[in-house]
């Protein structure tokens, strides 16, 4: 019997977080890693909003934090994609295994 | 409606019942208005090009859309071999669902709205921003270089034009103080000089900028590079045929209606006719009043859609760099300036001056519309003499 | 009998969780982006379910309509050739699975043991601060005296976003360099295609 309270949302956001970690660990494409980071950030956001809903004194702060996390995620995605495009222009591939110029 | 349902259904179904009914009504409205608008577009295009448009199927060609629909449904469902099958099938539904969800918060009358959201305007803008995915995925999954180019250009255009469009939406929102479209329309009750468009010159200009940027973000001419037949075959929907193509078409007409209805609610007084001093619901009762209001709002939106069609068949198409330049170099600073000007107007101009300006704007607009109507609809000689041309051509001095 | 809220939550949670698993498992990047789209729409639906309507709409307009479009553009512009679809080998998958499973169990243990959840009978509709209080809080005008204003974070993230966007636009500008492509199947799309023939009607 599923009772929808805070722990249900916390379990769901933990699941999203671990999917994000798995995505970061298993993609060789750099944009795949970015997708994993987006999943992690969404899991954290879901945590904030669920906590805001079930703890009424936190309702304003939860939404404000979530808005700030959304904005920061957008900024970080923009920078990451700019870096990847630069990398692609010089290396003609987006595989992170080939980012070995500083190796050794 | 939820109360009536909950009287004879358990709680969960009492929410699903009105939701289902609203969904059916909205889908039938989108489908019906798409049929009507396709016929209207072909008639308008024909008349503007000095020909008749569809005349054979049904009276005045009204059943032409139904004939087209039957043809599209019975067409063979082909997909190119190089296409990504799952995405190819998925893309039209994304586009259509985005447009359909915009109707969730769009009211037709004060009491006919599927979900009266307090942030309705923002919700409509947010959901219509999702439509770009249908375009992008369709362009990519067709396996065709030109479709992908069309899809990428299209997505860049739609996403760029959302910014000045949102700024021009913020202008009446800042004046009204609420994001709910029902409340914003109710604030414009009364005579037509109460409409938000006449509130100050900045809002007047903001309406036109909103209309242009909304036309551009609906991928509508003269910004319709996706359908630029001379350049990209048909852009992102080159490889789509039959019922899948009609999903894109319905999505386009649905978002045209949504954007026009938003313009009417924000600027043009919503469902208020503008010449009645009292509420229509007090005159003819709640049911008829609401339906009357709905008809007025739909009529106003259709007038704006007619203006969109007029623009399509009169103006040449813009190139992609012209499109992006006009968005980023012109519309964006202009809409920022209009927002600043409207807020300054609210803060500094005293109310009697503002009322005078409002009445001047309203009177000038009315006179302008009347003059334009008279000039356009002057009677022309219907039949030419032998050896002379009829209609518009009779005004020409020489016939070459 | 399951109540309507429970059914809605199960549907939304299954949608979100299932599509996030599909993000991990899909090999082609565009499909992963599409599953991420469905995940983000599911999360936005969960925000609406929780009652935070403004946040749900913000998620749609910023994340789905902005960030994800950027990601899909990036995927399309950096598309690898047909031969290059390698993921990490089996050892990579085992390590990733172990890592994510252990993170999941750790998080669930911590969450379920720390603070107990309050009763679910909290009415969500009446006291949720809408756009007005959020806007006022961001401008530093708190509603209640013991609430801090959030003007400084707002200004900071605004300036941060501006700086980041200028930097990203500079980093990703179209460079005029001789094309040196390794494989013949790469489609290079310049950011601004030039049409030199004049107006096209």
XYZ file of C-alpha atoms in Angstrom:
705
model
C 0.000 0.000 0.000
C 1.683 3.149 -1.144
C 1.114 6.158 1.018
C 2.225 9.289 -0.710
C 4.219 11.175 1.870
C 7.646 12.686 1.929
C 9.526 9.369 1.887
C 7.941 8.362 -1.420
C 9.321 11.483 -3.061
C 12.690 11.046 -1.378
C 12.961 7.506 -2.700
C 12.012 8.687 -6.180
C 14.604 11.441 -6.133
C 17.237 8.990 -4.858
C 16.345 6.745 -7.790
C 16.706 9.623 -10.254
C 20.022 10.532 -8.634
C 21.392 7.032 -9.001
C 20.218 6.892 -12.616
C 22.094 10.118 -13.194
C 25.228 8.658 -11.634
C 24.904 5.550 -13.798
C 24.469 7.738 -16.870
C 27.586 9.756 -16.029
C 29.561 6.573 -15.510
C 28.515 4.720 -18.630
C 28.470 7.259 -21.432
C 31.547 7.938 -23.453
C 29.888 10.771 -25.297
C 30.506 14.023 -23.441
C 26.948 15.162 -23.974
C 25.759 11.927 -22.421
C 27.640 12.909 -19.304
C 25.925 16.284 -19.410
C 22.572 14.510 -19.603
C 23.502 12.570 -16.484
C 24.354 15.780 -14.664
C 20.957 17.173 -15.621
C 19.302 14.097 -14.104
C 21.233 14.582 -10.864
C 20.206 18.230 -10.657
C 16.574 17.350 -11.291
C 16.686 14.788 -8.506
C 17.973 17.440 -6.117
C 15.269 19.861 -7.244
C 12.564 17.280 -6.678
C 13.949 16.832 -3.180
C 13.653 20.550 -2.496
C 10.102 20.861 -3.734
C 8.886 17.718 -1.982
C 10.379 18.931 1.280
C 8.715 22.290 0.716
C 5.361 20.669 0.231
C 5.466 18.573 3.374
C 7.071 21.130 5.685
C 4.875 24.190 5.365
C 7.335 26.628 6.870
C 9.796 25.849 4.085
C 7.459 26.462 1.193
C 8.852 29.741 -0.034
C 12.489 28.792 0.400
C 12.021 25.460 -1.317
C 10.685 27.077 -4.453
C 13.344 29.776 -4.428
C 16.136 27.241 -4.094
C 14.609 25.162 -6.852
C 14.433 28.193 -9.154
C 18.054 28.979 -8.436
C 19.081 25.395 -9.140
C 17.209 25.491 -12.456
C 18.976 28.704 -13.472
C 22.388 27.355 -12.470
C 21.757 24.151 -14.395
C 20.899 26.140 -17.512
C 24.072 28.204 -17.163
C 26.204 25.135 -16.644
C 24.686 23.351 -19.620
C 25.456 26.353 -21.821
C 29.096 26.462 -20.766
C 29.512 22.711 -21.043
C 28.100 22.698 -24.556
C 30.329 25.571 -25.598
C 33.345 23.634 -24.364
C 32.181 20.479 -26.142
C 31.653 22.349 -29.397
C 35.152 23.769 -29.128
C 36.502 20.307 -28.451
C 34.613 18.950 -31.426
C 36.011 21.636 -33.712
C 39.564 20.723 -32.803
C 39.287 16.952 -32.424
C 36.340 16.094 -34.703
C 35.042 13.713 -32.074
C 33.123 14.091 -28.873
C 34.401 10.927 -27.249
C 35.861 11.680 -23.830
C 38.385 8.896 -24.238
C 40.119 10.969 -26.866
C 40.532 13.946 -24.549
C 44.035 12.824 -23.721
C 46.130 15.763 -24.845
C 47.369 16.502 -21.336
C 48.115 12.860 -20.585
C 51.536 11.783 -19.458
C -18.617 20.847 -13.596
C -16.603 18.909 -11.037
C -19.299 19.284 -8.409
C -21.931 17.798 -10.651
C -19.710 14.834 -11.423
C -18.732 14.225 -7.829
C -22.339 13.892 -6.864
C -22.569 10.543 -8.570
C -18.992 9.294 -9.018
C -16.220 8.446 -6.562
C -13.600 11.052 -5.933
C -10.947 10.040 -8.417
C -13.321 9.729 -11.311
C -14.916 13.032 -10.371
C -11.673 14.701 -11.358
C -11.108 12.528 -14.389
C -14.642 12.998 -15.692
C -14.519 16.754 -16.321
C -10.905 16.365 -17.469
C -11.950 13.841 -20.080
C -14.886 15.940 -21.218
C -12.659 19.029 -21.470
C -10.055 17.089 -23.403
C -12.637 15.828 -25.873
C -14.060 19.324 -26.302
C -10.626 20.875 -26.822
C -9.542 18.244 -29.344
C -12.746 18.658 -31.286
C -12.328 22.417 -31.176
C -8.784 22.188 -32.480
C -9.825 19.738 -35.195
C -12.870 21.715 -36.180
C -11.100 25.021 -36.284
C -8.241 23.448 -38.235
C -10.754 22.294 -40.846
C -12.348 25.720 -40.990
C -9.039 27.552 -41.050
C -7.592 25.416 -43.833
C -10.634 26.194 -45.950
C -10.391 29.868 -45.000
C -6.700 29.959 -45.826
C -7.253 28.555 -49.269
C -10.134 30.912 -49.927
C -8.221 33.916 -48.634
C -5.144 32.912 -50.621
C -7.258 32.512 -53.698
C -8.970 35.847 -53.358
C -5.727 37.630 -52.704
C -4.265 36.087 -55.810
C -7.318 37.032 -57.865
C -8.664 33.522 -58.163
C -11.489 31.699 -56.451
C -10.002 28.977 -54.250
C -11.834 25.704 -53.695
C -15.354 25.825 -55.080
C -16.329 22.317 -56.060
C -16.599 20.269 -52.911
C -19.647 21.372 -50.997
C -21.167 24.835 -50.996
C -18.460 27.455 -51.539
C -15.942 24.633 -51.153
C -16.583 24.194 -47.442
C -16.218 20.436 -47.500
C -12.805 20.650 -49.151
C -11.076 20.192 -45.809
C -13.037 17.050 -45.138
C -12.070 15.708 -48.536
C -8.451 16.523 -47.770
C -8.767 14.806 -44.437
C -10.112 11.649 -46.024
C -7.258 11.678 -48.501
C -4.691 12.108 -45.759
C -6.101 9.345 -43.606
C -6.145 6.852 -46.436
C -2.640 7.608 -47.640
C 0.056 4.994 -47.345
C 2.234 5.417 -44.307
C 5.733 5.596 -45.695
C 8.885 6.381 -43.849
C 12.301 6.731 -45.438
C 14.691 3.852 -44.993
C 17.301 6.025 -43.337
C 14.864 7.364 -40.805
C 15.035 6.655 -37.117
C 11.704 4.887 -36.830
C 10.853 5.516 -33.219
C 11.663 9.223 -33.354
C 10.017 9.569 -36.754
C 6.766 8.327 -35.279
C 7.171 10.190 -32.028
C 7.835 13.700 -33.317
C 4.345 14.679 -34.599
C 2.777 13.694 -31.301
C 5.173 15.913 -29.366
C 4.247 18.897 -31.504
C 0.533 18.228 -31.282
C 0.546 17.518 -27.538
C 2.419 20.739 -26.840
C -0.206 22.738 -28.675
C -3.041 20.773 -27.099
C -1.696 21.328 -23.593
C -1.625 25.072 -24.191
C -5.413 24.958 -24.315
C -5.534 23.680 -20.733
C -5.196 27.161 -19.315
C -6.743 29.124 -22.172
C -10.243 30.311 -21.319
C -13.065 30.615 -23.813
C -15.399 32.478 -21.474
C -15.338 33.517 -17.811
C -16.603 30.117 -16.748
C -15.491 27.953 -19.671
C -11.879 27.112 -18.948
C -10.463 23.598 -18.486
C -8.219 24.626 -15.592
C -8.333 28.124 -14.208
C -4.659 28.401 -13.334
C -3.497 31.422 -11.427
C -0.409 31.450 -13.645
C -2.323 30.694 -16.816
C -0.464 33.015 -19.177
C 2.929 31.739 -18.052
C 1.745 28.167 -18.377
C 0.577 28.714 -21.958
C 3.930 30.243 -22.905
C 5.827 27.468 -21.146
C 3.965 24.650 -22.837
C 4.164 26.218 -26.278
C 7.924 26.361 -25.766
C 7.906 22.579 -25.811
C 6.653 22.464 -29.377
C 10.121 23.100 -30.725
C 10.991 19.500 -29.903
C 8.567 18.135 -32.398
C 10.236 20.236 -35.085
C 13.744 19.295 -34.026
C 13.071 15.586 -33.768
C 11.166 15.541 -37.040
C 14.027 17.237 -38.825
C 16.627 14.952 -37.323
C 14.826 11.650 -37.639
C 13.962 12.027 -41.296
C 17.443 10.901 -42.210
C 17.607 13.709 -44.720
C 20.195 16.454 -44.638
C 17.762 19.144 -45.767
C 15.217 18.162 -43.184
C 17.822 18.389 -40.484
C 18.905 21.825 -41.643
C 15.289 22.897 -41.760
C 14.679 21.547 -38.300
C 17.727 23.230 -36.795
C 16.965 26.582 -38.406
C 13.375 26.317 -37.366
C 14.235 25.497 -33.781
C 16.682 28.389 -33.614
C 14.033 30.751 -34.955
C 11.276 29.568 -32.622
C 13.450 29.645 -29.538
C 14.885 33.065 -30.354
C 11.511 34.651 -30.974
C 10.172 33.372 -27.685
C 12.224 35.969 -25.826
C 10.691 39.161 -27.267
C 7.328 37.427 -27.259
C 7.600 36.781 -23.532
C 8.726 40.348 -22.928
C 5.705 41.637 -24.813
C 3.527 39.392 -22.681
C 5.073 40.844 -19.533
C 3.934 44.364 -20.547
C 0.177 43.804 -20.035
C 0.902 41.461 -17.131
C 2.779 44.244 -15.363
C -0.112 46.619 -15.967
C -2.731 44.108 -14.887
C -0.885 42.726 -11.892
C -2.016 39.158 -12.428
C -1.035 36.201 -14.570
C -4.488 34.676 -14.773
C -6.043 35.195 -18.213
C -9.570 35.151 -16.832
C -8.812 37.986 -14.468
C -6.959 39.930 -17.111
C -9.931 39.712 -19.444
C -12.324 40.702 -16.666
C -10.271 43.809 -16.021
C -11.040 44.996 -19.536
C -14.797 44.988 -19.149
C -16.893 47.849 -20.372
C -16.386 49.934 -23.438
C -13.611 49.378 -25.914
C -11.407 52.154 -24.602
C -10.931 50.007 -21.516
C -8.975 47.537 -23.557
C -5.404 47.083 -22.486
C -4.030 47.994 -25.896
C -5.116 51.605 -25.462
C -3.633 51.958 -21.997
C -0.525 53.770 -23.127
C 1.421 54.132 -26.382
C 3.969 51.546 -25.246
C 1.334 48.902 -24.790
C -0.120 49.843 -28.167
C 3.224 49.145 -29.803
C 3.711 46.079 -27.646
C 0.617 44.529 -29.172
C 2.065 44.782 -32.654
C 5.462 43.508 -31.551
C 3.764 40.626 -29.757
C 1.750 39.783 -32.837
C 4.804 39.789 -35.097
C 6.980 37.774 -32.750
C 4.174 35.331 -32.077
C 3.698 34.875 -35.832
C 7.406 34.160 -36.094
C 7.409 31.663 -33.287
C 4.438 29.890 -34.865
C 6.666 29.387 -37.897
C 4.170 31.301 -39.916
C 4.882 33.438 -42.955
C 6.779 35.588 -43.597
C 8.989 33.592 -41.226
C 8.143 30.169 -42.571
C 11.529 28.862 -43.568
C 10.477 25.395 -42.535
C 8.087 25.265 -45.440
C 10.273 27.179 -47.821
C 9.593 25.168 -50.907
C 12.176 26.945 -52.949
C 14.947 26.215 -50.484
C 14.416 23.158 -48.397
C 11.707 21.184 -50.195
C 9.410 21.303 -47.200
C 11.884 21.665 -44.392
C 11.440 19.478 -41.402
C 8.265 17.810 -42.576
C 9.536 16.814 -46.019
C 9.372 13.111 -45.340
C 6.039 13.166 -43.586
C 2.902 12.261 -45.463
C -0.634 11.377 -44.660
C -1.936 11.506 -41.160
C 1.466 12.283 -39.613
C 1.782 15.430 -41.666
C -1.685 16.483 -40.655
C -0.622 16.305 -36.983
C 1.956 18.968 -37.708
C -0.616 20.994 -39.551
C -3.122 20.768 -36.730
C -0.391 21.715 -34.290
C 0.413 24.781 -36.379
C -3.191 25.934 -36.601
C -3.733 25.145 -32.949
C -0.799 27.262 -31.889
C -1.935 30.035 -34.241
C -5.265 30.024 -32.462
C -3.648 29.852 -29.016
C -1.415 32.812 -29.729
C -4.271 34.848 -31.211
C -6.486 34.037 -28.249
C -3.686 35.086 -25.927
C -3.334 38.374 -27.806
C -7.077 38.950 -27.493
C -7.102 38.152 -23.789
C -4.078 40.249 -23.002
C -4.631 43.245 -25.235
C -7.935 43.314 -27.034
C -10.412 42.962 -24.206
C -10.822 39.200 -24.216
C -14.408 38.225 -24.573
C -15.894 41.655 -23.996
C -17.500 43.082 -27.111
C -16.490 46.622 -26.255
C -19.777 48.363 -26.897
C -21.973 46.865 -24.182
C -22.121 48.791 -20.934
C -23.359 45.800 -18.971
C -22.370 42.152 -18.523
C -23.763 39.797 -21.147
C -24.481 37.214 -18.488
C -26.867 39.616 -16.781
C -28.710 40.091 -20.042
C -29.295 36.536 -21.247
C -28.445 34.281 -18.325
C -25.328 32.368 -17.346
C -25.262 29.633 -19.993
C -26.072 31.793 -22.998
C -23.898 34.598 -21.709
C -20.890 32.352 -21.440
C -21.474 30.861 -24.846
C -21.909 34.342 -26.277
C -18.657 35.427 -24.697
C -16.979 32.342 -26.108
C -18.225 33.164 -29.589
C -16.962 36.727 -29.275
C -13.512 35.564 -28.162
C -13.297 32.946 -30.900
C -14.433 35.533 -33.431
C -11.778 38.009 -32.350
C -9.115 35.307 -32.500
C -10.244 34.322 -35.963
C -9.923 37.960 -37.052
C -6.324 37.933 -35.861
C -5.730 34.639 -37.656
C -7.144 36.251 -40.798
C -4.529 38.988 -40.382
C -1.861 36.273 -40.129
C -3.089 34.733 -43.357
C -3.179 38.160 -44.953
C 0.474 38.655 -44.000
C 1.377 35.253 -45.382
C 0.024 35.879 -48.813
C 1.247 39.466 -49.111
C 4.778 39.577 -47.822
C 7.889 37.894 -49.200
C 9.691 35.376 -47.098
C 12.612 36.433 -44.937
C 15.996 34.749 -45.130
C 17.286 32.999 -42.059
C 19.898 35.610 -41.288
C 17.318 38.340 -41.736
C 15.019 36.476 -39.389
C 17.655 36.118 -36.697
C 18.908 39.682 -37.134
C 15.454 41.146 -36.828
C 14.862 39.139 -33.693
C 18.097 39.722 -31.869
C 19.000 43.180 -33.076
C 15.598 44.793 -33.403
C 12.743 43.076 -31.634
C 14.598 42.265 -28.463
C 15.788 45.826 -27.695
C 12.447 47.209 -28.841
C 10.497 44.977 -26.495
C 12.874 45.744 -23.618
C 12.329 49.430 -24.300
C 8.569 48.965 -24.435
C 8.582 47.147 -21.117
C 10.638 49.924 -19.571
C 8.379 52.579 -21.088
C 5.182 50.909 -19.928
C 6.485 50.579 -16.376
C 7.635 54.196 -16.369
C 4.221 55.243 -17.652
C 2.563 53.398 -14.780
C 4.813 55.043 -12.256
C 5.019 58.635 -13.425
C 2.047 59.675 -15.515
C -0.888 60.980 -13.452
C -4.186 59.294 -14.031
C -6.111 62.087 -15.761
C -3.382 62.491 -18.376
C -3.389 58.724 -18.832
C -7.132 58.695 -19.382
C -6.836 61.464 -21.981
C -4.117 59.576 -23.852
C -6.149 56.399 -23.666
C -9.202 58.067 -25.190
C -7.084 59.690 -27.901
C -5.523 56.338 -28.795
C -8.871 54.597 -28.871
C -10.480 57.257 -31.026
C -7.524 57.336 -33.430
C -7.577 53.553 -33.762
C -11.289 53.503 -34.425
C -11.022 56.199 -37.062
C -8.043 54.399 -38.594
C -9.926 51.114 -38.800
C -12.960 52.770 -40.359
C -10.853 54.568 -42.950
C -8.966 51.373 -43.781
C -12.191 49.444 -44.102
C -13.696 52.008 -46.433
C -10.571 52.110 -48.568
C -10.341 48.356 -48.871
C -13.950 47.622 -49.470
C -14.764 50.252 -52.045
C -17.126 48.807 -54.611
C -15.428 47.885 -57.841
C -17.040 47.558 -61.250
C -18.187 43.971 -61.322
C -18.402 43.391 -65.044
C -16.027 44.823 -67.544
C -17.093 46.277 -70.831
C -16.148 44.348 -73.869
C -12.419 44.651 -74.254
C -11.835 45.953 -70.733
C -10.918 44.086 -67.571
C -13.202 43.892 -64.564
C -12.585 44.319 -60.899
C -9.284 45.634 -59.668
C -7.764 45.621 -63.082
C -10.124 48.322 -64.240
C -8.097 50.789 -62.238
C -5.069 50.232 -64.367
C -4.481 52.808 -66.997
C -2.832 50.630 -69.598
C -3.184 46.967 -70.154
C 0.125 45.503 -71.164
C -8.663 0.926 -2.689
C -6.040 3.260 -3.949
C -6.983 6.881 -3.866
C -6.743 9.138 -6.864
C -3.670 10.922 -5.535
C -1.848 7.653 -5.113
C -2.700 6.532 -8.621
C -1.561 9.843 -10.082
C 1.671 9.679 -8.126
C 2.339 6.128 -9.232
C 1.756 7.055 -12.861
C 4.000 10.120 -12.704
C 6.715 8.337 -10.733
C 6.715 5.388 -13.117
C 6.956 7.728 -16.085
C 9.860 9.642 -14.568
C 11.724 6.622 -13.238
C 11.200 4.539 -16.328
C 12.385 7.207 -18.706
C 15.450 7.923 -16.559
C 16.356 4.231 -16.792
C 15.864 4.503 -20.540
C 18.254 7.468 -20.590
C 20.936 5.278 -19.068
C 20.285 2.343 -21.332
C 19.918 4.028 -24.708
C 22.956 3.993 -26.938
C 22.136 6.750 -29.383
C 22.443 10.237 -28.030
C 19.307 11.668 -29.609
C 17.208 8.908 -28.096
C 18.767 9.582 -24.723
C 17.849 13.239 -25.145
C 14.258 12.262 -25.973
C 14.024 10.104 -22.879
C 15.472 12.988 -20.896
C 12.697 15.158 -22.343
C 10.116 12.709 -20.994
C 11.883 12.609 -17.627
C 11.837 16.393 -17.375
C 8.175 16.520 -18.334
C 7.516 13.884 -15.673
C 9.356 15.949 -13.068
C 7.384 19.004 -14.103
C 4.203 16.974 -13.732
C 5.340 16.028 -10.234
C 5.810 19.696 -9.407
C 2.252 20.370 -10.564
C 1.099 17.368 -8.537
C 2.798 18.778 -5.440
C 1.084 22.115 -5.983
C 4.083 24.208 -7.030
C 2.538 25.430 -10.259
C 4.885 28.307 -10.938
C 7.840 26.007 -10.506
C 6.368 23.424 -12.850
C 5.877 26.029 -15.548
C 9.398 27.397 -14.933
C 10.808 23.886 -15.297
C 9.008 23.521 -18.627
C 10.074 26.841 -20.026
C 13.699 26.849 -18.814
C 14.691 23.211 -18.666
C 12.652 21.693 -21.455
C 12.359 24.693 -23.730
C 15.865 26.019 -23.096
C 18.427 23.640 -21.681
C 17.203 20.521 -23.421
C 16.963 22.300 -26.772
C 20.578 23.343 -26.214
C 21.545 19.746 -25.448
C 19.780 18.430 -28.540
C 21.437 21.097 -30.689
C 24.767 20.027 -29.249
C 24.018 16.403 -30.026
C 23.060 17.203 -33.582
C 26.028 19.443 -34.240
C 28.580 17.002 -32.835
C 27.163 13.889 -34.310
C 29.653 11.034 -34.585
C 29.939 8.918 -37.683
C 27.992 5.742 -38.116
C 30.874 3.595 -36.899
C 31.427 5.315 -33.639
C 28.820 3.994 -31.290
C 30.906 2.432 -28.580
C 29.997 2.569 -24.966
C 32.059 1.425 -22.039
C 32.684 -2.295 -21.835
C 31.135 -4.815 -19.445
C 33.487 -3.893 -16.620
C 32.363 -0.297 -16.967
C 28.742 -1.363 -16.728
C 29.397 -3.474 -13.636
C 31.233 -0.660 -11.923
C 28.541 1.828 -12.849
C 25.804 -0.486 -11.662
C 27.541 -1.119 -8.363
C 28.204 2.577 -7.853
C 24.686 3.715 -8.603
C 23.079 0.922 -6.589
C 25.216 1.690 -3.576
C 24.436 5.417 -3.871
C 20.751 4.588 -4.080
C 20.760 2.401 -0.990
C 22.869 4.854 0.934
C 20.561 7.726 0.105
C 17.432 5.758 0.924
C 18.873 4.674 4.265
C 19.843 8.214 5.169
C 16.528 9.651 4.089
C 14.386 7.136 5.881
C 16.312 7.341 9.109
C 16.642 11.067 9.416
C 13.585 13.247 10.197
C 10.204 11.639 9.994
C 7.813 12.948 7.425
C 4.933 15.064 8.563
C 1.397 13.953 8.015
C 0.172 13.859 4.441
C -2.941 15.697 5.441
C -1.210 19.002 4.914
C -3.427 20.989 2.625
C -1.376 21.830 -0.389
C -3.641 24.257 -2.136
C -4.202 26.967 0.387
C -0.850 28.063 1.686
C 1.499 27.500 -1.216
C 3.164 30.824 -2.037
C 2.458 31.721 -5.621
C 4.211 33.991 -8.050
C 3.599 37.146 -6.035
C 5.356 36.141 -2.812
C 8.201 34.525 -4.767
C 8.713 37.670 -6.795
C 8.613 39.869 -3.732
C 11.060 37.608 -1.916
C 13.426 37.783 -4.855
C 13.269 41.547 -4.699
C 14.170 41.545 -1.029
C 10.718 42.431 0.294
C 9.820 39.547 2.598
C 6.280 38.968 3.663
C 6.972 38.000 7.242
C 9.544 39.695 9.473
C 11.729 36.686 10.196
C 12.125 35.748 6.539
C 15.270 36.922 4.808
C 14.943 38.625 1.463
C 16.603 36.887 -1.447
C 17.784 39.884 -3.381
C 21.482 39.071 -3.198
C 21.185 35.514 -4.554
C 18.888 36.812 -7.289
C 21.382 39.447 -8.396
C 24.230 36.996 -8.152
C 22.623 34.374 -10.349
C 21.511 37.025 -12.813
C 25.051 38.323 -13.224
C 26.371 34.764 -13.244
C 23.984 33.803 -16.017
C 24.943 36.858 -18.039
C 28.664 36.164 -17.687
C 28.188 32.501 -18.511
C 26.178 33.239 -21.613
C 28.676 35.772 -22.891
C 31.488 33.310 -22.260
C 29.649 30.444 -23.912
C 28.789 32.551 -26.947
C 32.427 33.529 -27.266
C 33.686 29.974 -26.838
C 31.301 28.538 -29.357
C 31.688 31.192 -32.030
C 32.134 30.137 -35.604
C 35.803 30.077 -36.365
C 37.203 30.495 -39.826
C 39.613 27.625 -40.062
C 40.411 25.192 -42.849
C 38.197 22.163 -42.519
C 40.129 19.027 -41.581
C 37.707 16.197 -41.201
C 38.837 12.773 -40.166
C 35.831 10.858 -41.463
C 33.764 11.670 -44.469
C 30.454 11.147 -42.751
C 30.605 14.130 -40.460
C 28.123 16.830 -41.320
C 29.452 20.185 -40.253
C 26.805 22.842 -39.835
C 28.010 26.413 -39.572
C 26.033 28.520 -37.123
C 25.002 31.131 -39.685
C 24.627 29.743 -43.171
C 25.171 32.435 -45.739
C 22.739 32.729 -48.586
C 24.416 34.874 -51.178
C 21.793 34.888 -53.871
C 19.682 37.629 -52.378
C 16.098 37.416 -51.286
C 14.357 34.147 -51.770
C 10.685 34.405 -52.467
